Coordinates of C-alpha atoms in Angstrom, one line a residue:
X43 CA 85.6 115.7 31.8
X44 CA 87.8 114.3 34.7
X45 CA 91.0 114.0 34.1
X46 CA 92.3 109.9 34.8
X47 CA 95.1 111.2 37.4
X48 CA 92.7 113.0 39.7
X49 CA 90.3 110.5 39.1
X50 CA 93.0 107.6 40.2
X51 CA 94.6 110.2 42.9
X52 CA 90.5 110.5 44.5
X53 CA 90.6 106.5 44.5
X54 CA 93.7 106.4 46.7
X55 CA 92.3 109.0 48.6
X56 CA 89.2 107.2 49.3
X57 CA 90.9 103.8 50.2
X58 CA 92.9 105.7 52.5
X59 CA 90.1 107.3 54.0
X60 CA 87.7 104.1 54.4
X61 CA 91.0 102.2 56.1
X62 CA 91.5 104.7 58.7
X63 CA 87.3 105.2 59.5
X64 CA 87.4 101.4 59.4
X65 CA 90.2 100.7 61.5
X66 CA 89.4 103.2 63.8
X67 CA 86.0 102.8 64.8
X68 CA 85.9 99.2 64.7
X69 CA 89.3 99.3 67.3
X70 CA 87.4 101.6 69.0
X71 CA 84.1 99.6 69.7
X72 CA 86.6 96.4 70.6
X73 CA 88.3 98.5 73.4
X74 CA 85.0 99.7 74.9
X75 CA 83.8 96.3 74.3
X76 CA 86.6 94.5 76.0
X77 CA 89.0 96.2 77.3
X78 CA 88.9 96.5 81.6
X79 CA 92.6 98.3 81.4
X80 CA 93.1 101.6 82.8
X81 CA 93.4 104.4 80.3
X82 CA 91.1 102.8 77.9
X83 CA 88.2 105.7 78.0
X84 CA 91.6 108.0 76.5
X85 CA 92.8 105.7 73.8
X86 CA 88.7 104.6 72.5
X87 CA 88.2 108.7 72.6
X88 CA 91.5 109.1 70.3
X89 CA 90.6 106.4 68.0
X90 CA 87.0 107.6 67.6
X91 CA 88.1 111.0 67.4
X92 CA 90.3 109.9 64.4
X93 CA 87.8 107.9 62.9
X94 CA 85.1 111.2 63.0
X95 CA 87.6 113.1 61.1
X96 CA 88.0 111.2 58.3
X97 CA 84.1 110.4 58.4
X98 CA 83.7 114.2 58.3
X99 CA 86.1 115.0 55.7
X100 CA 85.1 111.8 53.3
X101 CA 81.2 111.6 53.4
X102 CA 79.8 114.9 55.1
X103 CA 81.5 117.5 52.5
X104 CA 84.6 117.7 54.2
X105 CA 85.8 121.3 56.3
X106 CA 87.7 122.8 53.3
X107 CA 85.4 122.4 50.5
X108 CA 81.6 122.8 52.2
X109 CA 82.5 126.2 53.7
X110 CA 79.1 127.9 53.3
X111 CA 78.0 126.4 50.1
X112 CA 77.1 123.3 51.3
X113 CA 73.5 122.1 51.7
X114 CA 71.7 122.1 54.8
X115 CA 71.4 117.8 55.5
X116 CA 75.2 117.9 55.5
X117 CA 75.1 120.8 58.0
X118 CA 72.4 119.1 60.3
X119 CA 74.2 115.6 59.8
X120 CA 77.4 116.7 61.0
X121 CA 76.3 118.7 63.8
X122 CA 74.1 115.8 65.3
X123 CA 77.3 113.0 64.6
X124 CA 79.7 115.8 66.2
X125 CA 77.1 116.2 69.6
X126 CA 76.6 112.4 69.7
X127 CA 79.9 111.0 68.9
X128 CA 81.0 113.9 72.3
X129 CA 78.5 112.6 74.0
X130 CA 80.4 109.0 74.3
X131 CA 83.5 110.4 74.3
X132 CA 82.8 112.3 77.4
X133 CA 80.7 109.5 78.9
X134 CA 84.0 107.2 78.3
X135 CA 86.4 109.8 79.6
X136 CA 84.1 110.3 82.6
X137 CA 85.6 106.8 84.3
X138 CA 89.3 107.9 83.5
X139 CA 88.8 111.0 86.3
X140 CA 87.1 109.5 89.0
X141 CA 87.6 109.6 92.1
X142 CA 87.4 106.2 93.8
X143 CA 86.1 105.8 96.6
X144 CA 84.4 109.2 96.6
X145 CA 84.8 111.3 99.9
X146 CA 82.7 110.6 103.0
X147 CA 82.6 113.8 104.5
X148 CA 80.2 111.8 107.7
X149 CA 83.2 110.1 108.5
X150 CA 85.9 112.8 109.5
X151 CA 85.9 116.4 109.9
X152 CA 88.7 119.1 110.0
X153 CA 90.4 120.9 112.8
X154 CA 92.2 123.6 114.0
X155 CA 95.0 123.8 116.6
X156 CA 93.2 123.7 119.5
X157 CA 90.8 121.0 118.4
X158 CA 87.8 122.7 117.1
X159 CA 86.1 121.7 114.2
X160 CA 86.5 123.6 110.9
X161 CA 83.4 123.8 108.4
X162 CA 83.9 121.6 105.6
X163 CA 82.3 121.3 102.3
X164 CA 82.3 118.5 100.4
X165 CA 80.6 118.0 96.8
X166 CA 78.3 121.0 98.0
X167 CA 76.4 119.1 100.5
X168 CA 76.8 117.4 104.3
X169 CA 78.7 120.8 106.1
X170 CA 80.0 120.4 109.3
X171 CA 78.1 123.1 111.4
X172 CA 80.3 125.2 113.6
X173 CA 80.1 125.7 116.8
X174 CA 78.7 128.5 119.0
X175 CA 81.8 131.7 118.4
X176 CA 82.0 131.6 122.3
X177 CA 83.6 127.9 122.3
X178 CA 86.8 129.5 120.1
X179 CA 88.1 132.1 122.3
X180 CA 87.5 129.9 125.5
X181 CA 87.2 126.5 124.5
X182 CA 89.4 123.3 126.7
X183 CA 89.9 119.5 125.2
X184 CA 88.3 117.6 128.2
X185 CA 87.7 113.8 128.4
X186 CA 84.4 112.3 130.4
X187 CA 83.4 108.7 130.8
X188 CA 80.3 108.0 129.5
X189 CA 79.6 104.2 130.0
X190 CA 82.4 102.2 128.9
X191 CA 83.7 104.9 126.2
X192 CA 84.8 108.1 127.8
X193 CA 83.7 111.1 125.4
X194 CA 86.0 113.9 124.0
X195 CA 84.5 117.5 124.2
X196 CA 85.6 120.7 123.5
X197 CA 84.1 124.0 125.3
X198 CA 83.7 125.8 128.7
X199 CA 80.9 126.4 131.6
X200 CA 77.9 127.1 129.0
X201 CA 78.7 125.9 125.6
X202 CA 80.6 122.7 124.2
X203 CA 81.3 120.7 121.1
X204 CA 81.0 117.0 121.0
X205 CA 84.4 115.4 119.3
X206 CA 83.6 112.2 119.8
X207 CA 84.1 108.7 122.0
X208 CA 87.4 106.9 122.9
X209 CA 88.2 103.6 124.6
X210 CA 90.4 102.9 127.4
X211 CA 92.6 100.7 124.8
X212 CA 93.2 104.1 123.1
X213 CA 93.5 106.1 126.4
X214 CA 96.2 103.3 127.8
X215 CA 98.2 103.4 124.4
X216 CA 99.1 107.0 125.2
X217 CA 99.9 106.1 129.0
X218 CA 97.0 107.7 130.3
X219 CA 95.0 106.9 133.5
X220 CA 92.0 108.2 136.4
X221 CA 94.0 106.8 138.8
X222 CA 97.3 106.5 140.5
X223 CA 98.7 104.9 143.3
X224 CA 102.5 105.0 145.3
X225 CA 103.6 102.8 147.7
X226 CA 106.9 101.7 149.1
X227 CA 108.0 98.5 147.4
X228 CA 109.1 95.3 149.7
X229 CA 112.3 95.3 151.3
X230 CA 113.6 98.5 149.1
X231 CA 113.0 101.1 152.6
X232 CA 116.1 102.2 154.6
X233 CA 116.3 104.6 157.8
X234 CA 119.9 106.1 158.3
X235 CA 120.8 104.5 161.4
X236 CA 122.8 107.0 162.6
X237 CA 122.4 111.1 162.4
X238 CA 124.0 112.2 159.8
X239 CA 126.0 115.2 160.2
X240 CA 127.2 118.0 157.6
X241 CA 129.6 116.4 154.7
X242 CA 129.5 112.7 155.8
X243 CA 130.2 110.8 152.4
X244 CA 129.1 108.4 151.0
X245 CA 126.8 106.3 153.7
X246 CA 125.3 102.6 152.7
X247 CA 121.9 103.0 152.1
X248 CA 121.6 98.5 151.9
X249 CA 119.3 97.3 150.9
X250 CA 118.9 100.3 148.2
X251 CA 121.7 99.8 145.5
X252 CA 122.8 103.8 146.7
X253 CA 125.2 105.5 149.1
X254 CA 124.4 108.8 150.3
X255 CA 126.6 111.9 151.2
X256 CA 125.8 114.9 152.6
X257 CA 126.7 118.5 152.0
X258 CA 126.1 122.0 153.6
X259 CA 123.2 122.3 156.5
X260 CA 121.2 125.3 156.6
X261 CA 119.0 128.3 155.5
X262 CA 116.8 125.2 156.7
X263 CA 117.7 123.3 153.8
X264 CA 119.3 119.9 154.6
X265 CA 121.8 119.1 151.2
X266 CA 122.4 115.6 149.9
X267 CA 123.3 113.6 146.8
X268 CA 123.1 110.0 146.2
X269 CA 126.0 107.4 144.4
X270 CA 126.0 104.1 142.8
X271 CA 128.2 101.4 144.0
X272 CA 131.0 102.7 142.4
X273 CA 130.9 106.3 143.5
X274 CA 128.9 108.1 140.4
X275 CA 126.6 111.0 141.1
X276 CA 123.3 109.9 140.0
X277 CA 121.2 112.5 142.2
X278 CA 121.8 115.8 143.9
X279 CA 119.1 117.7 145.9
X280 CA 118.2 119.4 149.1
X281 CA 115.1 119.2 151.5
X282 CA 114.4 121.8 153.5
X283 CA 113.4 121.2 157.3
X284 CA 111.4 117.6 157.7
X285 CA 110.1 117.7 154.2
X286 CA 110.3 114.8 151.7
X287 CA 110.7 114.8 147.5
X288 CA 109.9 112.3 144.9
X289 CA 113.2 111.9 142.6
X290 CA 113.3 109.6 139.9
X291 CA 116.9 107.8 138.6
X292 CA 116.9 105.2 135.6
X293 CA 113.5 104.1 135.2
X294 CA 112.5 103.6 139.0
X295 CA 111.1 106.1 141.6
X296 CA 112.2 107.0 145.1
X297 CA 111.0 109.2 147.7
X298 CA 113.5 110.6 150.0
X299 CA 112.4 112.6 153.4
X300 CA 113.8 113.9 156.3
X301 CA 112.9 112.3 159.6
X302 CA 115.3 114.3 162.5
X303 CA 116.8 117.5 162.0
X304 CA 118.6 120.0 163.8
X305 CA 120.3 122.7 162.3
X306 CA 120.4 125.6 164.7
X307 CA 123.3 124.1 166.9
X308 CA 126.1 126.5 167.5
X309 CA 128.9 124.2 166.0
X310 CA 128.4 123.2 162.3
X311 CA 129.8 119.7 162.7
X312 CA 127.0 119.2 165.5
X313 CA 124.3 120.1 163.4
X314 CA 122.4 117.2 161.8
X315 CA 119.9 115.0 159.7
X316 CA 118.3 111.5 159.8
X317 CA 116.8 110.0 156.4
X318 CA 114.6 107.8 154.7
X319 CA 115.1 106.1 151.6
X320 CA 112.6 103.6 149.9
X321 CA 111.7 102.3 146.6
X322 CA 107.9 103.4 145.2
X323 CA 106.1 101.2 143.3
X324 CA 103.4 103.3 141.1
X325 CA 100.2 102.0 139.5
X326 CA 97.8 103.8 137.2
X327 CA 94.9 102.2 135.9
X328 CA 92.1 103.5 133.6
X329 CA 88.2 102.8 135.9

């Protein structure tokens, strides 16, 4: 005979038990249904994970009272609601891990410190095959024009590595050029008039915004600095016997040579040097 308070607690029980599997389920299938929010795949697997236990507890015996006494349909019926209710859950949470866009591994490749390529697997499939083992112990980043691209290789006399192809927008970006020209810009030349002898300061070098002054001739070397208008240093250097140098100061160029020079006279105040001072103009240009 059953007693009326279990009989009224079992009612309450099973009202309980019908709300949740109601609520959650049918939540459930209206996420999946509706929902385009990310982190839905996580909250429909809670909810139907909620709603599976009280399905399993209410209607298929329950996990404390079937133990092993209960008959085989319950035991086949929860196993295949268990595997197929999984089965959606991990289809669901399947979109929650993915990665989007997947890798390309055709579009880029690895490498090292010199610029060799490093084998790459990605998802098992699509490795980047490396190159010959001579190309790492001798290998040079060289640039050839092919066409209108010029192609980046790696390698040496009998083996190389193909990187790629570059255009002369991305070569010129980086200040690079094939060719390369100096010459002496308009009106920005001067020739010492006179012979300038040991420590003569500060001589106009018009039209050149510059004066020049001398130091110590000889050991061949003929010693010089040059000054702006107001008497700053900007340059100090020697040339030895009729040589010439390239010297740069602010953002322009200059070449400055030795036309006349004499330095083996007995007297050091006879000993002296003639210059020339222009402006250079360079051009680079990618061909």
């Amino acid at each position: 005979m059953v007693d009326e308070n279990e009989k009224t607690r079992n009612t309450f029980e099973d009202k309980v038990i019908l709300t949740t599997i109601t609520f959650s389920l049918l939540l459930a299938v209206l996420l999946f249904l509706f929902s385009k929010a990310p982190g839905t795949g996580t909250v429909v697997a809670t909810f139907l994970g909620l709603g599976l236990a009280a399905l399993v507890y209410r209607f298929l015996g329950g996990i404390g009272e079937t133990s092993f006494q209960i008959r085989a349909w319950k035991i086949a019926g929860t196993g295949a609601f268990l595997i197929g209710t999984i089965w959606f859950i991990d289809s669901r949470l399947q979109t929650e891990v993915a990665w989007n866009p997947p890798p390309n591994n055709t579009l880029w490749f690895a490498v090292d410190s010199r610029g060799m390529p490093l084998e790459v697997i990605v998802e098992g499939a699509g490795a980047i095959k490396l190159p010959d083992p001579e190309i790492w112990s001798k290998s040079q980043l060289k640039v050839k024009k092919a066409g209108d691209l010029f192609q980046v290789y790696a390698g040496n006399d009998s083996v190389s590595f193909n990187h790629g192809y570059v255009t002369k927008e991305n070569l010129a970006s980086l200040n690079l050029a094939n060719t390369f020209s100096l010459t002496v810009q308009p009106g920005k030349f001067v020739i010492t008039d006179s012979l300038l002898r040991p420590y003569t300061k500060h001589y106009n070098l018009d039209p050149l915004p510059f004066f020049i002054s001398t130091g110590r001739y000889g050991g061949e070397y003929s010693r010089y600095s040059l000054h702006n208008r107001t008497g700053e240093k900007l340059y100090q250097g020697q040339i030895r016997g009729r040589g010439a140098e390239i010297i740069e100061i602010g953002d322009k160029h200059y070449f400055v040579a030795v036309t006349m020079v004499n330095h083996q006279l007995p007297e050091w105040k006879d000993k002296y040097a003639k210059f020339a001072i222009g402006e250079l103009k360079i051009q680079t240009a990618l061909k």
